[in-house]
Amino acid sequence: MPNRHAWHEASVTTLPVMFGYLPLGAAFGILAIEVGIPVWGALLMSLVIYAGAGQFLAVALLAAGAGLVEVAVATLMLNSRHLFYGLSLLKRFQGAGWRKPYLIFALTDETYSLLTTHGGERELDHAQAFRLSLLNQLWWVLGSVAGVLIGTTLTFDSRGIEFALTALFIVLTLEQARRLRQWLPFAIALATGLGAVLLLPDRHLLLGAIGATTLILLTDHRRRQAQREALSP
């Protein structure tokens, strides 16, 4: 009974994620089928990659004829924020045992949000963290299955469905801006993005914008750090 109660609590906690992951997963499944990825390939991506924005990006790049190296580099840069997620959870995941590899693998933006806002003693409950992570991936996989079924059985006009990725990033950006309340990183990202649109070819636009943004932010961070060291007694 306690275990059943814990699963019920985890299910309730992940409901907001479910309402986002089911339609987004379905959009991914439909888009993957539309660009020619086989059914097994689309489902395998949701099982072993499980990176919503990364999966949309990979599908878009593969459809545009990009090579695997470019896809891998773009995905690494896109998901580099997860490095900071992991660093902030090092103590939280200590002692997780056999659950730890999956907790690391399943650390999406939404799962990180749940793990870091789920207050009280539950913060140290690795079993509950595992349940939350597993259920979130389940919602994503179910959405992908639904999308694959729709894409293979129905005549579906998928024009504009790729905007799901843009919408996802808009929401994530707004959430980050509301939480951080710092305008500089977003201004830099906007400026480098516009510069990439004007100066770079389409196939190198994303890598150029992300790379330029990362370089400028790192330079600014080192400048601020040097200023603090100079002012310190």
mmCIF file of C-alpha atoms in Angstrom:
data_model
loop_
_atom_site.group_PDB
_atom_site.id
_atom_site.type_symbol
_atom_site.label_atom_id
_atom_site.label_comp_id
_atom_site.label_asym_id
_atom_site.label_seq_id
_atom_site.Cartn_x
_atom_site.Cartn_y
_atom_site.Cartn_z
ATOM 1 C CA MET A 1 0.000 0.000 0.000
ATOM 2 C CA PRO A 2 2.742 2.573 0.795
ATOM 3 C CA ASN A 3 4.322 1.841 -2.591
ATOM 4 C CA ARG A 4 0.971 2.293 -4.348
ATOM 5 C CA HIS A 5 0.462 5.576 -2.510
ATOM 6 C CA ALA A 6 3.920 6.748 -3.618
ATOM 7 C CA TRP A 7 3.133 5.962 -7.273
ATOM 8 C CA HIS A 8 -0.183 7.792 -6.961
ATOM 9 C CA GLU A 9 1.561 10.818 -5.488
ATOM 10 C CA ALA A 10 4.155 10.746 -8.265
ATOM 11 C CA SER A 11 1.412 10.491 -10.897
ATOM 12 C CA VAL A 12 -0.372 13.521 -9.505
ATOM 13 C CA THR A 13 2.879 15.462 -9.303
ATOM 14 C CA THR A 14 3.710 14.752 -12.960
ATOM 15 C CA LEU A 15 0.265 15.703 -14.323
ATOM 16 C CA PRO A 16 1.419 19.157 -15.526
ATOM 17 C CA VAL A 17 4.299 17.504 -17.365
ATOM 18 C CA MET A 18 1.933 14.920 -18.849
ATOM 19 C CA PHE A 19 -0.260 17.642 -20.375
ATOM 20 C CA GLY A 20 2.821 19.086 -22.054
ATOM 21 C CA TYR A 21 4.605 15.889 -23.021
ATOM 22 C CA LEU A 22 1.673 14.079 -24.633
ATOM 23 C CA PRO A 23 1.026 16.708 -27.343
ATOM 24 C CA LEU A 24 4.718 17.487 -27.812
ATOM 25 C CA GLY A 25 5.561 13.787 -28.032
ATOM 26 C CA ALA A 26 2.756 13.337 -30.559
ATOM 27 C CA ALA A 27 4.087 16.279 -32.585
ATOM 28 C CA PHE A 28 7.518 14.656 -32.607
ATOM 29 C CA GLY A 29 6.104 11.295 -33.715
ATOM 30 C CA ILE A 30 4.121 12.858 -36.557
ATOM 31 C CA LEU A 31 7.059 14.977 -37.696
ATOM 32 C CA ALA A 32 9.444 12.015 -37.598
ATOM 33 C CA ILE A 33 7.150 9.947 -39.815
ATOM 34 C CA GLU A 34 6.613 12.896 -42.165
ATOM 35 C CA VAL A 35 10.342 13.326 -42.801
ATOM 36 C CA GLY A 36 10.832 9.622 -43.470
ATOM 37 C CA ILE A 37 12.156 8.238 -40.192
ATOM 38 C CA PRO A 38 10.894 4.645 -39.711
ATOM 39 C CA VAL A 39 8.455 3.845 -36.914
ATOM 40 C CA TRP A 40 11.027 1.893 -34.936
ATOM 41 C CA GLY A 41 13.522 4.741 -35.288
ATOM 42 C CA ALA A 42 11.111 7.340 -33.943
ATOM 43 C CA LEU A 43 10.149 5.194 -30.962
ATOM 44 C CA LEU A 44 13.776 4.248 -30.276
ATOM 45 C CA MET A 45 14.704 7.933 -30.144
ATOM 46 C CA SER A 46 12.106 8.553 -27.434
ATOM 47 C CA LEU A 47 13.315 5.535 -25.469
ATOM 48 C CA VAL A 48 17.102 5.905 -25.624
ATOM 49 C CA ILE A 49 17.622 9.602 -26.426
ATOM 50 C CA TYR A 50 14.664 11.152 -24.580
ATOM 51 C CA ALA A 51 15.548 14.779 -25.252
ATOM 52 C CA GLY A 52 12.474 16.565 -26.519
ATOM 53 C CA ALA A 53 14.120 19.613 -28.056
ATOM 54 C CA GLY A 54 17.114 17.504 -29.065
ATOM 55 C CA GLN A 55 14.864 15.020 -30.860
ATOM 56 C CA PHE A 56 13.091 17.782 -32.790
ATOM 57 C CA LEU A 57 16.459 19.265 -33.676
ATOM 58 C CA ALA A 58 17.842 15.905 -34.818
ATOM 59 C CA VAL A 59 14.796 15.248 -37.003
ATOM 60 C CA ALA A 60 14.992 18.712 -38.559
ATOM 61 C CA LEU A 61 18.727 18.417 -39.260
ATOM 62 C CA LEU A 62 18.442 14.904 -40.677
ATOM 63 C CA ALA A 63 15.570 16.034 -42.905
ATOM 64 C CA ALA A 64 17.785 18.880 -44.142
ATOM 65 C CA GLY A 65 20.557 16.426 -45.034
ATOM 66 C CA ALA A 66 22.901 17.230 -42.169
ATOM 67 C CA GLY A 67 25.562 14.692 -41.227
ATOM 68 C CA LEU A 68 25.682 12.739 -37.996
ATOM 69 C CA VAL A 69 28.636 14.775 -36.724
ATOM 70 C CA GLU A 70 26.729 18.022 -37.164
ATOM 71 C CA VAL A 71 23.668 16.528 -35.492
ATOM 72 C CA ALA A 72 25.774 15.292 -32.579
ATOM 73 C CA VAL A 73 27.543 18.648 -32.080
ATOM 74 C CA ALA A 74 24.303 20.622 -32.326
ATOM 75 C CA THR A 75 22.582 18.308 -29.850
ATOM 76 C CA LEU A 76 25.512 18.514 -27.433
ATOM 77 C CA MET A 77 25.495 22.295 -27.511
ATOM 78 C CA LEU A 78 21.711 22.446 -27.256
ATOM 79 C CA ASN A 79 21.656 20.202 -24.185
ATOM 80 C CA SER A 80 24.793 21.579 -22.535
ATOM 81 C CA ARG A 81 22.565 23.247 -19.933
ATOM 82 C CA HIS A 82 22.065 19.771 -18.450
ATOM 83 C CA LEU A 83 25.669 19.887 -17.229
ATOM 84 C CA PHE A 84 24.640 22.600 -14.798
ATOM 85 C CA TYR A 85 21.502 20.673 -13.839
ATOM 86 C CA GLY A 86 23.659 17.690 -12.939
ATOM 87 C CA LEU A 87 26.133 19.744 -10.921
ATOM 88 C CA SER A 88 23.344 21.172 -8.798
ATOM 89 C CA LEU A 89 22.040 17.664 -8.045
ATOM 90 C CA LEU A 90 25.316 15.955 -7.149
ATOM 91 C CA LYS A 91 24.475 15.792 -3.461
ATOM 92 C CA ARG A 92 20.829 14.983 -4.135
ATOM 93 C CA PHE A 93 21.751 11.865 -6.118
ATOM 94 C CA GLN A 94 24.357 10.576 -3.664
ATOM 95 C CA GLY A 95 23.407 7.130 -2.410
ATOM 96 C CA ALA A 96 20.834 6.572 -5.162
ATOM 97 C CA GLY A 97 22.408 3.201 -5.982
ATOM 98 C CA TRP A 98 21.104 1.421 -9.055
ATOM 99 C CA ARG A 99 18.659 4.265 -9.693
ATOM 100 C CA LYS A 100 21.405 6.840 -10.238
ATOM 101 C CA PRO A 101 22.213 6.086 -13.933
ATOM 102 C CA TYR A 102 18.560 6.437 -14.883
ATOM 103 C CA LEU A 103 18.097 9.584 -12.798
ATOM 104 C CA ILE A 104 20.997 11.119 -14.730
ATOM 105 C CA PHE A 105 19.672 9.912 -18.096
ATOM 106 C CA ALA A 106 16.109 11.139 -17.467
ATOM 107 C CA LEU A 107 17.030 14.619 -16.236
ATOM 108 C CA THR A 108 14.974 16.767 -18.597
ATOM 109 C CA ASP A 109 14.079 20.406 -17.983
ATOM 110 C CA GLU A 110 10.670 19.498 -16.601
ATOM 111 C CA THR A 111 11.973 16.659 -14.429
ATOM 112 C CA TYR A 112 14.654 18.935 -13.025
ATOM 113 C CA SER A 113 11.964 21.455 -12.182
ATOM 114 C CA LEU A 114 9.949 18.821 -10.301
ATOM 115 C CA LEU A 115 12.975 17.452 -8.444
ATOM 116 C CA THR A 116 14.105 20.889 -7.318
ATOM 117 C CA THR A 117 10.692 22.230 -6.295
ATOM 118 C CA HIS A 118 9.371 19.104 -4.573
ATOM 119 C CA GLY A 119 9.973 20.293 -1.032
ATOM 120 C CA GLY A 120 10.334 18.625 2.293
ATOM 121 C CA GLU A 121 11.966 15.295 3.056
ATOM 122 C CA ARG A 122 10.985 14.006 -0.354
ATOM 123 C CA GLU A 123 14.024 15.879 -1.738
ATOM 124 C CA LEU A 124 16.209 13.057 -0.414
ATOM 125 C CA ASP A 125 13.881 10.231 -1.473
ATOM 126 C CA HIS A 126 15.639 8.609 -4.416
ATOM 127 C CA ALA A 127 12.803 6.152 -4.955
ATOM 128 C CA GLN A 128 10.300 8.958 -5.470
ATOM 129 C CA ALA A 129 12.708 10.846 -7.715
ATOM 130 C CA PHE A 130 12.988 7.662 -9.793
ATOM 131 C CA ARG A 131 9.184 7.404 -10.020
ATOM 132 C CA LEU A 132 8.855 11.017 -11.143
ATOM 133 C CA SER A 133 11.558 10.566 -13.784
ATOM 134 C CA LEU A 134 10.110 7.303 -15.071
ATOM 135 C CA LEU A 135 6.567 8.652 -15.310
ATOM 136 C CA ASN A 136 7.732 11.740 -17.173
ATOM 137 C CA GLN A 137 9.461 9.570 -19.774
ATOM 138 C CA LEU A 138 6.358 7.390 -19.960
ATOM 139 C CA TRP A 139 4.243 10.424 -20.903
ATOM 140 C CA TRP A 140 6.774 11.368 -23.587
ATOM 141 C CA VAL A 141 6.904 7.848 -25.029
ATOM 142 C CA LEU A 142 3.101 7.539 -25.031
ATOM 143 C CA GLY A 143 2.856 10.848 -26.870
ATOM 144 C CA SER A 144 5.427 9.637 -29.401
ATOM 145 C CA VAL A 145 3.505 6.395 -29.924
ATOM 146 C CA ALA A 146 0.304 8.353 -30.519
ATOM 147 C CA GLY A 147 2.075 10.611 -33.003
ATOM 148 C CA VAL A 148 3.587 7.674 -34.874
ATOM 149 C CA LEU A 149 0.171 6.006 -35.098
ATOM 150 C CA ILE A 150 -1.396 9.204 -36.392
ATOM 151 C CA GLY A 151 1.408 9.737 -38.877
ATOM 152 C CA THR A 152 1.207 6.196 -40.268
ATOM 153 C CA THR A 153 -2.573 5.688 -40.342
ATOM 154 C CA LEU A 154 -4.067 9.086 -41.119
ATOM 155 C CA THR A 155 -3.575 11.646 -43.822
ATOM 156 C CA PHE A 156 -2.310 14.474 -41.725
ATOM 157 C CA ASP A 157 -1.382 17.979 -42.828
ATOM 158 C CA SER A 158 1.739 18.545 -40.757
ATOM 159 C CA ARG A 159 2.529 22.006 -42.088
ATOM 160 C CA GLY A 160 3.567 24.197 -39.210
ATOM 161 C CA ILE A 161 3.893 21.345 -36.725
ATOM 162 C CA GLU A 162 7.626 22.028 -36.448
ATOM 163 C CA PHE A 163 6.629 25.224 -34.646
ATOM 164 C CA ALA A 164 6.126 23.004 -31.587
ATOM 165 C CA LEU A 165 9.895 23.205 -31.089
ATOM 166 C CA THR A 166 9.865 26.989 -31.360
ATOM 167 C CA ALA A 167 6.953 27.192 -28.941
ATOM 168 C CA LEU A 168 8.769 24.924 -26.487
ATOM 169 C CA PHE A 169 11.837 27.154 -26.490
ATOM 170 C CA ILE A 170 9.741 30.306 -26.149
ATOM 171 C CA VAL A 171 8.111 28.880 -23.037
ATOM 172 C CA LEU A 172 11.456 27.726 -21.594
ATOM 173 C CA THR A 173 13.014 31.133 -22.319
ATOM 174 C CA LEU A 174 10.155 33.001 -20.655
ATOM 175 C CA GLU A 175 10.359 30.720 -17.629
ATOM 176 C CA GLN A 176 14.111 31.248 -17.366
ATOM 177 C CA ALA A 177 13.742 35.022 -17.759
ATOM 178 C CA ARG A 178 11.050 35.139 -15.069
ATOM 179 C CA ARG A 179 13.209 33.124 -12.674
ATOM 180 C CA LEU A 180 16.622 34.694 -13.329
ATOM 181 C CA ARG A 181 15.510 38.323 -13.820
ATOM 182 C CA GLN A 182 18.705 39.079 -15.745
ATOM 183 C CA TRP A 183 18.371 40.728 -19.151
ATOM 184 C CA LEU A 184 21.962 40.418 -20.420
ATOM 185 C CA PRO A 185 22.039 36.687 -21.380
ATOM 186 C CA PHE A 186 18.776 37.020 -23.288
ATOM 187 C CA ALA A 187 19.889 40.217 -25.031
ATOM 188 C CA ILE A 188 23.119 38.504 -26.099
ATOM 189 C CA ALA A 189 21.195 35.465 -27.367
ATOM 190 C CA LEU A 190 18.831 37.709 -29.343
ATOM 191 C CA ALA A 191 21.683 39.691 -30.874
ATOM 192 C CA THR A 192 23.721 36.628 -31.862
ATOM 193 C CA GLY A 193 20.626 34.932 -33.239
ATOM 194 C CA LEU A 194 19.809 37.910 -35.467
ATOM 195 C CA GLY A 195 23.462 38.153 -36.493
ATOM 196 C CA ALA A 196 23.505 34.466 -37.466
ATOM 197 C CA VAL A 197 20.345 34.912 -39.550
ATOM 198 C CA LEU A 198 21.941 37.793 -41.432
ATOM 199 C CA LEU A 199 25.469 36.439 -41.842
ATOM 200 C CA LEU A 200 25.397 32.638 -41.907
ATOM 201 C CA PRO A 201 23.888 30.043 -44.259
ATOM 202 C CA ASP A 202 20.910 28.107 -42.925
ATOM 203 C CA ARG A 203 22.793 24.883 -42.236
ATOM 204 C CA HIS A 204 25.309 26.652 -39.986
ATOM 205 C CA LEU A 205 22.915 29.132 -38.414
ATOM 206 C CA LEU A 206 22.154 27.211 -35.219
ATOM 207 C CA LEU A 207 25.742 26.201 -34.479
ATOM 208 C CA GLY A 208 26.976 29.718 -35.155
ATOM 209 C CA ALA A 209 24.381 31.364 -32.925
ATOM 210 C CA ILE A 210 24.896 28.941 -30.026
ATOM 211 C CA GLY A 211 28.665 29.087 -30.331
ATOM 212 C CA ALA A 212 28.759 32.894 -30.449
ATOM 213 C CA THR A 213 26.396 33.186 -27.492
ATOM 214 C CA THR A 214 28.456 30.735 -25.442
ATOM 215 C CA LEU A 215 31.714 32.542 -26.252
ATOM 216 C CA ILE A 216 30.322 35.976 -25.350
ATOM 217 C CA LEU A 217 28.783 34.735 -22.102
ATOM 218 C CA LEU A 218 32.009 33.005 -21.069
ATOM 219 C CA THR A 219 34.001 36.153 -21.865
ATOM 220 C CA ASP A 220 31.586 38.279 -19.861
ATOM 221 C CA HIS A 221 31.764 35.827 -16.952
ATOM 222 C CA ARG A 222 35.573 35.982 -16.890
ATOM 223 C CA ARG A 223 35.448 39.780 -17.061
ATOM 224 C CA ARG A 224 33.081 39.952 -14.089
ATOM 225 C CA GLN A 225 35.181 37.457 -12.163
ATOM 226 C CA ALA A 226 38.325 39.504 -12.801
ATOM 227 C CA GLN A 227 36.555 42.639 -11.597
ATOM 228 C CA ARG A 228 35.455 40.925 -8.386
ATOM 229 C CA GLU A 229 38.986 39.674 -7.740
ATOM 230 C CA ALA A 230 40.399 43.156 -8.330
ATOM 231 C CA LEU A 231 37.936 44.706 -5.858
ATOM 232 C CA SER A 232 38.403 42.064 -3.184
ATOM 233 C CA PRO A 233 40.874 42.955 -0.392
#
